[in-house]
Tab-separated table of C-alpha atoms in Angstrom:
chain	number	residue	atom	x	y	z
A	1	MET	CA	19.289	-69.476	-85.316
A	2	SER	CA	21.078	-72.167	-86.871
A	3	ALA	CA	25.307	-72.222	-86.750
A	4	ARG	CA	25.288	-71.694	-90.739
A	5	ASN	CA	23.058	-68.817	-90.588
A	6	ALA	CA	24.971	-67.341	-87.797
A	7	VAL	CA	28.300	-67.725	-89.610
A	8	PHE	CA	26.738	-66.311	-92.791
A	9	GLN	CA	25.383	-63.043	-90.844
A	10	LEU	CA	28.796	-62.948	-89.488
A	11	ILE	CA	30.385	-62.677	-92.818
A	12	GLU	CA	27.493	-60.006	-94.042
A	13	LEU	CA	28.187	-58.092	-90.989
A	14	SER	CA	31.709	-57.949	-91.508
A	15	HIS	CA	31.170	-56.749	-95.027
A	16	HIS	CA	28.832	-53.893	-93.732
A	17	THR	CA	31.986	-53.086	-91.022
A	18	GLY	CA	34.212	-52.838	-93.835
A	19	SER	CA	32.499	-50.395	-95.562
A	20	ILE	CA	32.399	-47.913	-92.637
A	21	TRP	CA	36.088	-48.627	-92.101
A	22	ALA	CA	36.630	-47.519	-95.637
A	23	ALA	CA	34.921	-43.990	-95.391
A	24	LEU	CA	36.795	-43.406	-92.330
A	25	THR	CA	40.331	-44.603	-93.169
A	26	PRO	CA	42.598	-42.987	-95.924
A	27	GLN	CA	42.091	-44.071	-99.631
A	28	LYS	CA	44.815	-46.962	-99.445
A	29	ASN	CA	42.717	-48.766	-97.194
A	30	GLN	CA	39.411	-48.542	-98.762
A	31	SER	CA	39.943	-51.602	-100.810
A	32	LEU	CA	40.431	-53.793	-97.559
A	33	GLY	CA	37.509	-52.087	-96.076
A	34	GLN	CA	35.011	-52.657	-98.886
A	35	MET	CA	36.081	-56.596	-99.238
A	36	GLY	CA	35.255	-57.123	-95.785
A	37	LEU	CA	37.583	-58.249	-93.005
A	38	VAL	CA	36.328	-61.802	-92.977
A	39	GLN	CA	36.879	-62.069	-96.778
A	40	TRP	CA	40.411	-60.621	-96.561
A	41	LEU	CA	41.496	-63.043	-93.742
A	42	LYS	CA	40.522	-65.797	-95.771
A	43	GLY	CA	43.021	-64.960	-98.642
A	44	GLN	CA	45.981	-64.452	-95.788
A	45	PHE	CA	48.923	-67.132	-95.685
A	46	LEU	CA	48.463	-67.368	-91.809
A	47	CYS	CA	45.054	-68.714	-92.509
A	48	HIS	CA	46.070	-71.248	-95.124
A	49	LEU	CA	48.816	-72.233	-92.617
A	50	VAL	CA	46.561	-72.985	-90.034
A	51	ILE	CA	43.973	-74.951	-92.532
A	52	CYS	CA	46.783	-77.108	-94.031
A	53	TYR	CA	48.518	-77.619	-90.594
A	54	GLY	CA	44.839	-78.758	-88.927
A	55	PHE	CA	44.320	-81.009	-92.079
A	56	PHE	CA	47.527	-82.811	-92.248
A	57	VAL	CA	48.166	-83.431	-88.689
A	58	SER	CA	44.930	-84.394	-87.768
A	59	GLY	CA	45.374	-86.578	-90.829
A	60	LEU	CA	48.067	-88.506	-89.796
A	61	LEU	CA	46.620	-88.976	-86.207
A	62	ILE	CA	43.640	-90.542	-88.215
A	63	ASN	CA	46.125	-92.534	-90.058
A	64	LEU	CA	47.757	-93.969	-86.650
A	65	LEU	CA	44.108	-94.781	-85.519
A	66	GLN	CA	43.501	-96.578	-88.331
A	67	ILE	CA	46.616	-98.703	-88.202
A	68	CYS	CA	45.658	-99.578	-84.566
A	69	THR	CA	42.395	-101.059	-86.019
A	70	LEU	CA	44.633	-103.579	-87.742
A	71	PRO	CA	44.216	-106.479	-84.989
A	72	LEU	CA	40.498	-105.911	-84.961
A	73	TRP	CA	40.000	-107.088	-88.503
A	74	PRO	CA	40.267	-110.731	-87.900
A	75	ILE	CA	38.178	-110.742	-84.928
A	76	ASN	CA	35.527	-108.663	-85.662
A	77	LYS	CA	35.624	-107.197	-89.239
A	78	GLN	CA	32.527	-105.181	-89.582
A	79	LEU	CA	33.144	-103.421	-86.300
A	80	ALA	CA	36.829	-102.483	-87.844
A	81	ARG	CA	34.856	-101.424	-91.037
A	82	ARG	CA	32.479	-99.122	-88.967
A	83	ILE	CA	35.411	-97.769	-86.828
A	84	ASN	CA	37.102	-96.939	-89.969
A	85	CYS	CA	34.007	-95.417	-91.750
A	86	LYS	CA	34.001	-92.579	-88.866
A	87	LEU	CA	37.707	-92.020	-88.861
A	88	GLY	CA	37.381	-91.586	-92.868
A	89	TYR	CA	34.663	-89.122	-92.246
A	90	SER	CA	36.714	-87.247	-89.352
A	91	LEU	CA	39.240	-86.304	-92.059
A	92	THR	CA	36.929	-86.083	-95.371
A	93	SER	CA	34.400	-83.611	-93.925
A	94	GLN	CA	37.102	-81.156	-93.188
A	95	SER	CA	37.177	-80.766	-96.926
A	96	VAL	CA	33.508	-80.422	-97.046
A	97	ALA	CA	33.627	-78.022	-93.977
A	98	LEU	CA	36.105	-75.818	-96.130
A	99	LEU	CA	33.565	-75.914	-99.297
A	100	GLU	CA	30.695	-75.491	-97.288
A	101	TRP	CA	31.562	-73.242	-94.511
A	102	TRP	CA	34.668	-71.534	-95.187
A	103	SER	CA	33.842	-70.639	-98.880
A	104	GLY	CA	29.836	-70.577	-98.522
A	105	THR	CA	29.489	-72.608	-101.438
A	106	GLU	CA	26.318	-74.638	-101.373
A	107	VAL	CA	25.351	-77.134	-104.020
A	108	THR	CA	21.756	-76.686	-105.443
A	109	LEU	CA	20.157	-80.202	-106.087
A	110	TYR	CA	17.755	-80.749	-109.045
A	111	THR	CA	16.018	-84.073	-108.773
A	112	ASP	CA	12.567	-85.818	-108.331
A	113	PRO	CA	11.265	-85.465	-105.019
A	114	GLU	CA	10.180	-88.880	-104.922
A	115	ASN	CA	13.491	-90.263	-105.769
A	116	TYR	CA	14.974	-87.586	-102.832
A	117	GLN	CA	13.521	-89.883	-100.304
A	118	LEU	CA	15.467	-92.795	-100.987
A	119	TYR	CA	18.909	-90.718	-101.219
A	120	GLY	CA	21.068	-91.879	-98.133
A	121	LYS	CA	18.656	-94.966	-97.325
A	122	GLU	CA	20.477	-97.312	-99.987
A	123	ASN	CA	23.650	-98.398	-101.858
A	124	ALA	CA	24.141	-96.839	-105.234
A	125	ILE	CA	26.813	-96.235	-108.051
A	126	VAL	CA	27.051	-92.523	-108.531
A	127	VAL	CA	27.986	-91.498	-112.070
A	128	LEU	CA	29.486	-87.905	-111.777
A	129	ASN	CA	31.131	-85.829	-114.876
A	130	HIS	CA	34.717	-84.912	-114.668
A	131	ASN	CA	35.224	-81.388	-116.034
A	132	PHE	CA	36.163	-79.019	-112.714
A	133	GLU	CA	38.762	-79.154	-110.363
A	134	ILE	CA	36.548	-79.613	-107.400
A	135	ASP	CA	33.778	-81.897	-108.742
A	136	PHE	CA	35.007	-84.417	-106.258
A	137	LEU	CA	34.219	-81.776	-103.528
A	138	CYS	CA	30.668	-81.365	-104.770
A	139	GLY	CA	30.474	-84.782	-104.784
A	140	TRP	CA	31.608	-85.381	-101.204
A	141	THR	CA	29.112	-82.647	-100.426
A	142	PHE	CA	26.180	-84.548	-101.781
A	143	CYS	CA	27.436	-87.470	-100.072
A	144	GLU	CA	27.545	-85.445	-96.824
A	145	ARG	CA	24.143	-84.137	-97.009
A	146	PHE	CA	22.831	-87.798	-96.902
A	147	GLY	CA	24.907	-89.270	-94.377
A	148	VAL	CA	27.267	-91.453	-96.532
A	149	LEU	CA	30.155	-89.389	-96.656
A	150	GLY	CA	32.452	-92.031	-94.466
A	151	ALA	CA	31.552	-94.878	-96.163
A	152	SER	CA	31.605	-93.669	-99.740
A	153	LYS	CA	33.803	-95.412	-102.388
A	154	CYS	CA	35.802	-94.439	-105.493
A	155	LEU	CA	37.894	-95.454	-108.120
A	156	ALA	CA	41.548	-94.149	-107.317
A	157	LYS	CA	45.244	-94.596	-109.035
A	158	LYS	CA	47.205	-97.434	-107.234
A	159	GLU	CA	50.015	-94.679	-106.380
A	160	LEU	CA	47.682	-92.844	-104.203
A	161	SER	CA	47.375	-95.971	-101.612
A	162	TYR	CA	51.271	-94.941	-100.767
A	163	LEU	CA	50.708	-91.494	-99.750
A	164	PRO	CA	50.160	-90.680	-96.194
A	165	VAL	CA	46.614	-88.832	-95.143
A	166	ILE	CA	44.484	-89.249	-97.891
A	167	GLY	CA	45.951	-92.367	-99.453
A	168	TRP	CA	46.148	-94.316	-96.384
A	169	MET	CA	42.574	-93.263	-95.209
A	170	TRP	CA	41.489	-94.642	-98.416
A	171	TYR	CA	43.291	-97.842	-98.005
A	172	PHE	CA	41.470	-98.581	-94.893
A	173	LEU	CA	38.301	-97.532	-96.200
A	174	GLU	CA	38.744	-100.308	-98.882
A	175	MET	CA	38.689	-97.778	-101.864
A	176	VAL	CA	39.172	-99.499	-105.503
A	177	PHE	CA	42.639	-98.704	-106.582
A	178	ILE	CA	43.872	-99.905	-110.006
A	179	LYS	CA	46.923	-99.328	-112.187
A	180	ARG	CA	44.674	-98.151	-115.180
A	181	LYS	CA	46.135	-101.288	-117.391
A	182	TRP	CA	42.871	-103.295	-117.764
A	183	GLU	CA	44.723	-106.839	-117.787
A	184	GLU	CA	46.321	-106.158	-114.325
A	185	ASP	CA	43.343	-104.365	-113.195
A	186	LYS	CA	40.421	-106.698	-113.888
A	187	SER	CA	41.058	-109.351	-111.008
A	188	ASN	CA	41.760	-106.828	-108.131
A	189	PHE	CA	38.654	-104.858	-109.482
A	190	VAL	CA	36.449	-107.647	-109.499
A	191	GLN	CA	37.763	-108.717	-105.795
A	192	SER	CA	37.530	-105.127	-104.357
A	193	LEU	CA	33.877	-104.935	-105.355
A	194	GLN	CA	32.912	-108.310	-104.067
A	195	ASN	CA	34.300	-107.398	-100.987
A	196	LEU	CA	31.731	-104.719	-100.588
A	197	ARG	CA	28.761	-107.084	-101.145
A	198	ASP	CA	28.643	-107.415	-97.033
A	199	TYR	CA	29.499	-103.780	-96.324
A	200	PRO	CA	27.765	-102.669	-93.007
A	201	GLU	CA	26.942	-99.083	-93.878
A	202	ASN	CA	24.984	-97.719	-96.619
A	203	PHE	CA	27.898	-96.694	-99.170
A	204	TRP	CA	27.924	-94.709	-102.634
A	205	PHE	CA	30.335	-95.862	-105.030
A	206	LEU	CA	31.620	-92.865	-107.182
A	207	LEU	CA	32.615	-93.486	-110.743
A	208	HIS	CA	33.780	-91.326	-113.265
A	209	CYS	CA	33.281	-93.481	-116.331
A	210	GLU	CA	35.171	-90.946	-118.723
A	211	GLY	CA	38.409	-92.400	-117.073
A	212	THR	CA	39.918	-88.807	-116.835
A	213	ARG	CA	39.071	-85.304	-116.268
A	214	PHE	CA	37.776	-83.377	-119.368
A	215	THR	CA	40.209	-81.349	-121.475
A	216	GLU	CA	40.075	-79.874	-125.061
A	217	GLU	CA	42.973	-81.925	-126.267
A	218	LYS	CA	41.639	-85.206	-124.353
A	219	HIS	CA	38.030	-84.531	-125.908
A	220	ARG	CA	39.751	-83.769	-129.410
A	221	VAL	CA	40.940	-87.357	-129.340
A	222	SER	CA	37.810	-89.014	-127.732
A	223	MET	CA	35.580	-87.913	-130.412
A	224	GLU	CA	38.044	-88.938	-133.087
A	225	VAL	CA	37.513	-92.670	-131.741
A	226	ALA	CA	33.605	-91.784	-131.836
A	227	GLU	CA	33.853	-90.999	-135.553
A	228	LYS	CA	35.764	-94.483	-136.155
A	229	LYS	CA	33.098	-96.267	-134.219
A	230	SER	CA	30.278	-94.236	-135.477
A	231	LEU	CA	29.102	-93.066	-132.424
A	232	PRO	CA	27.330	-89.795	-131.662
A	233	LYS	CA	29.844	-86.885	-130.870
A	234	LEU	CA	29.564	-85.250	-127.252
A	235	LYS	CA	29.989	-81.679	-126.871
A	236	HIS	CA	30.711	-81.749	-123.106
A	237	HIS	CA	31.918	-84.996	-122.050
A	238	LEU	CA	34.520	-87.680	-123.250
A	239	LEU	CA	33.412	-91.119	-124.591
A	240	PRO	CA	32.551	-93.258	-121.194
A	241	ARG	CA	34.731	-96.303	-120.907
A	242	THR	CA	32.138	-98.835	-120.602
A	243	LYS	CA	34.028	-102.066	-119.441
A	244	GLY	CA	34.836	-100.950	-115.949
A	245	PHE	CA	30.915	-99.626	-115.489
A	246	TRP	CA	29.552	-103.055	-116.458
A	247	VAL	CA	31.927	-105.008	-114.449
A	248	ALA	CA	31.005	-102.718	-111.465
A	249	VAL	CA	27.247	-103.220	-111.991
A	250	GLN	CA	27.506	-106.940	-112.572
A	251	ASN	CA	29.599	-107.444	-109.282
A	252	LEU	CA	27.399	-105.457	-107.344
A	253	ARG	CA	23.775	-106.503	-108.525
A	254	GLY	CA	21.726	-107.398	-105.314
A	255	THR	CA	23.792	-105.005	-103.457
A	256	VAL	CA	23.515	-101.786	-104.948
A	257	ALA	CA	19.600	-100.717	-105.578
A	258	ALA	CA	20.167	-98.012	-108.406
A	259	VAL	CA	22.646	-95.611	-110.466
A	260	TYR	CA	22.824	-92.060	-109.534
A	261	CYS	CA	23.297	-90.408	-113.095
A	262	CYS	CA	24.698	-86.874	-111.769
A	263	THR	CA	25.585	-83.876	-113.953
A	264	LEU	CA	27.430	-80.843	-112.523
A	265	ASN	CA	27.948	-77.611	-113.783
A	266	PHE	CA	28.488	-73.888	-112.349
A	267	ARG	CA	26.535	-70.823	-112.906
A	268	ASN	CA	27.412	-67.839	-114.784
A	269	ASN	CA	30.178	-69.974	-116.518
A	270	GLU	CA	32.602	-70.177	-113.174
A	271	THR	CA	35.526	-72.001	-113.416
A	272	PRO	CA	36.045	-73.021	-109.505
A	273	THR	CA	39.512	-74.166	-108.203
A	274	LEU	CA	40.747	-75.891	-105.066
A	275	TRP	CA	42.832	-72.851	-104.487
A	276	GLY	CA	39.462	-70.129	-105.084
A	277	VAL	CA	37.904	-72.424	-102.061
A	278	LEU	CA	40.701	-72.042	-99.693
A	279	ASN	CA	40.801	-68.498	-100.485
A	280	GLY	CA	36.992	-68.265	-99.460
A	281	GLU	CA	35.695	-67.699	-102.668
A	282	LYS	CA	31.962	-68.514	-103.101
A	283	TYR	CA	31.093	-70.526	-106.258
A	284	HIS	CA	27.369	-71.617	-107.352
A	285	PRO	CA	27.340	-75.334	-108.518
A	286	ASP	CA	24.304	-77.100	-109.969
A	287	LEU	CA	23.793	-80.904	-109.635
A	288	TYR	CA	21.164	-82.735	-111.741
A	289	VAL	CA	20.705	-86.261	-110.234
A	290	ARG	CA	18.404	-88.977	-111.731
A	291	ARG	CA	18.034	-92.268	-109.918
A	292	ILE	CA	17.830	-95.201	-112.408
A	293	PRO	CA	17.094	-98.620	-110.920
A	294	LEU	CA	19.852	-101.068	-111.281
A	295	GLU	CA	17.432	-103.924	-112.754
A	296	SER	CA	16.702	-101.433	-115.752
A	297	ILE	CA	20.411	-101.781	-116.731
A	298	PRO	CA	21.117	-104.796	-119.303
A	299	GLU	CA	23.449	-107.615	-117.984
A	300	ASP	CA	24.738	-108.186	-121.531
A	301	GLU	CA	28.187	-106.568	-121.705
A	302	ALA	CA	27.258	-105.363	-125.380
A	303	GLU	CA	23.833	-104.210	-124.169
A	304	CYS	CA	25.126	-102.261	-121.128
A	305	SER	CA	27.620	-100.739	-123.340
A	306	ALA	CA	25.214	-99.374	-125.550
A	307	TRP	CA	23.046	-97.942	-122.737
A	308	LEU	CA	25.949	-96.064	-120.913
A	309	HIS	CA	26.648	-94.587	-124.136
A	310	LYS	CA	22.937	-93.539	-124.545
A	311	LEU	CA	23.186	-92.327	-120.828
A	312	TYR	CA	26.251	-90.045	-121.804
A	313	GLN	CA	24.395	-88.559	-125.003
A	314	GLU	CA	21.516	-87.822	-122.524
A	315	LYS	CA	23.936	-86.261	-120.006
A	316	ASP	CA	25.591	-84.097	-122.960
A	317	LYS	CA	22.148	-82.953	-123.958
A	318	PHE	CA	21.242	-81.703	-120.076
A	319	GLN	CA	24.842	-79.890	-120.433
A	320	GLU	CA	24.032	-78.153	-123.660
A	321	ASP	CA	20.405	-76.999	-122.277
A	322	TYR	CA	22.225	-75.936	-119.034
A	323	SER	CA	24.588	-73.495	-120.984
A	324	GLN	CA	21.598	-71.908	-122.850
A	325	THR	CA	19.137	-71.658	-119.919
A	326	GLY	CA	21.293	-71.589	-116.679
A	327	CYS	CA	19.356	-74.749	-114.951
A	328	PHE	CA	18.727	-78.224	-115.214
A	329	PRO	CA	15.148	-79.882	-115.690
A	330	GLY	CA	12.978	-80.770	-112.658
A	331	PRO	CA	12.440	-79.223	-109.346
A	332	LYS	CA	15.191	-77.739	-107.102
A	333	VAL	CA	15.422	-79.225	-103.596
A	334	THR	CA	17.892	-78.021	-101.094
A	335	PRO	CA	19.223	-80.889	-98.654
A	336	PRO	CA	19.462	-79.516	-95.291
A	337	CYS	CA	23.106	-78.926	-94.198
A	338	ARG	CA	24.360	-80.995	-91.241
A	339	PRO	CA	26.379	-79.207	-88.668
A	340	TRP	CA	28.656	-82.485	-88.070
A	341	ALA	CA	31.322	-81.427	-90.678
A	342	LEU	CA	31.702	-77.723	-89.396
A	343	ILE	CA	31.983	-79.307	-85.518
A	344	ASN	CA	34.323	-81.895	-86.421
A	345	TRP	CA	36.386	-79.067	-88.252
A	346	LEU	CA	36.492	-76.750	-85.439
A	347	GLY	CA	37.191	-79.530	-83.098
A	348	TRP	CA	40.302	-80.720	-84.954
A	349	THR	CA	41.238	-77.017	-85.291
A	350	CYS	CA	40.969	-76.272	-81.359
A	351	LEU	CA	42.593	-79.469	-80.576
A	352	LEU	CA	45.686	-79.093	-82.438
A	353	LEU	CA	45.980	-75.207	-82.053
A	354	TYR	CA	46.431	-75.241	-78.474
A	355	PRO	CA	49.598	-77.391	-78.101
A	356	LEU	CA	50.886	-75.154	-81.166
A	357	CYS	CA	50.577	-72.021	-79.262
A	358	LEU	CA	52.018	-73.312	-76.214
A	359	LEU	CA	55.070	-74.291	-78.434
A	360	LEU	CA	55.298	-70.682	-79.891
A	361	VAL	CA	55.313	-69.548	-76.554
A	362	GLN	CA	58.222	-71.739	-75.411
A	363	LEU	CA	59.951	-70.735	-78.682
A	364	VAL	CA	59.608	-67.134	-78.245
A	365	ASN	CA	60.682	-67.632	-74.132
A	366	SER	CA	63.207	-69.707	-75.345
A	367	GLY	CA	65.031	-67.699	-77.923
A	368	SER	CA	66.945	-70.834	-79.328
A	369	ILE	CA	67.429	-70.024	-83.268
A	370	LEU	CA	68.065	-73.349	-83.620
A	371	THR	CA	64.293	-74.622	-82.518
A	372	ILE	CA	62.787	-71.574	-84.116
A	373	MET	CA	64.320	-72.370	-87.856
A	374	ALA	CA	62.991	-76.124	-87.134
A	375	THR	CA	59.560	-75.040	-86.418
A	376	VAL	CA	59.404	-72.586	-89.239
A	377	ALA	CA	60.928	-75.504	-91.432
A	378	PHE	CA	58.065	-77.905	-90.364
A	379	CYS	CA	55.380	-75.192	-90.785
A	380	ALA	CA	56.806	-74.766	-94.169
A	381	ALA	CA	56.863	-78.407	-95.151
A	382	VAL	CA	53.270	-79.074	-93.815
A	383	SER	CA	52.361	-75.960	-96.169
A	384	PHE	CA	54.089	-77.246	-99.143
A	385	GLY	CA	52.746	-80.684	-98.842
A	386	VAL	CA	49.310	-79.834	-98.445
A	387	ARG	CA	49.586	-77.039	-101.410
A	388	TRP	CA	51.149	-80.009	-103.571
A	389	MET	CA	48.034	-81.815	-103.050
A	390	ILE	CA	45.794	-79.023	-103.775
A	391	GLY	CA	48.074	-78.468	-106.840
A	392	GLN	CA	47.265	-82.175	-108.083
A	393	THR	CA	43.735	-80.996	-108.632
A	394	GLU	CA	44.362	-78.798	-111.132
A	395	ILE	CA	43.211	-79.405	-114.448
A	396	LYS	CA	46.309	-78.339	-116.192
A	397	ARG	CA	47.988	-81.079	-114.203
A	398	SER	CA	45.323	-83.800	-114.886
A	399	SER	CA	46.692	-87.067	-116.133
A	400	SER	CA	47.601	-87.736	-119.695
A	401	TYR	CA	45.376	-90.946	-119.722
A	402	GLY	CA	43.395	-90.655	-123.145
A	403	VAL	CA	46.046	-89.032	-125.043
A	404	PRO	CA	46.188	-90.821	-127.067
A	405	LEU	CA	43.007	-92.651	-125.966
A	406	ASN	CA	42.862	-96.497	-125.967
A	407	ASN	CA	39.064	-96.598	-125.578
A	408	LYS	CA	38.053	-99.895	-123.834
């Protein structure tokens, strides 16, 4: 029996146990028994605090180890890159474990079986729609299933590079940071892409061509631009920003083998949130992936722009069909779940909880009010910090980029 099956059987057993307990206890305890002890625990603040503490403290330790690799870069750059890939995986995979093992969410993949054999064995540009609060987590899960999570890249706002934990980790992983001002970003964007040409690990470069997360207001403005430019209107996407895509394709030719066009949606009109994942809610994402050889994408900027607009019209049709049928075209494939994300997560949790428990015992024995207050303040700060980061994923807090839209 695999560890994953054992976990889910334990959860199922807890539901049965909860039902029995509900029958033997007063009415006020029946709701607790029916929902299951495990599910109830997942919604408790103490569990959230432990998860936040483990992620934040392990992140700072990983940042420290990454800083220690700085002297290695001028001596053996490729070795430093490989070490940072492993360190980045150790942090990022905790979020994947939270989705797959804590929440029980598993992404169903729709793709061509022949192309499936190539995933994880080549460099690729991954084009993913940006409609949901956890679409980045589903993208990371896709990367994890094919062993490229530690080396995955993405475009990120320049401000994020200054943030501890995630931002610092991304800096050492050579993420492409931009200010969203093309005149200032172009040279840095090109240089960052050129730096990836000799990257020692297979990598996927995740790209949200729409430039920002989908909202009704941004969609309205985007479709006004489509009307002015005589472009077909999209129902489920914003107009893609073609210049960044063209520059990425041009600079990664010869390094990247294909574009993976990914279209994500959730069954039963689910509206997933990171808070829901933290509370153990299970979602049902479907991901449709098409592999497009890079040599089939035009080199001319105008032709590439037209090609990308056509691609998004096709993506929009797939989304419309999904809303009517509840599935994407093509066969379903379920990539095997790798245990490393869970092992890494449990390892960090055990490692960091042990000294915390010792500290709590000492605090109780010492009885120092000041020390206890300082500890409570530290835990509250950790919880607040991670909750703030989670809050940044909410759609209502998405950037105002694109309103008004300055399409490029």
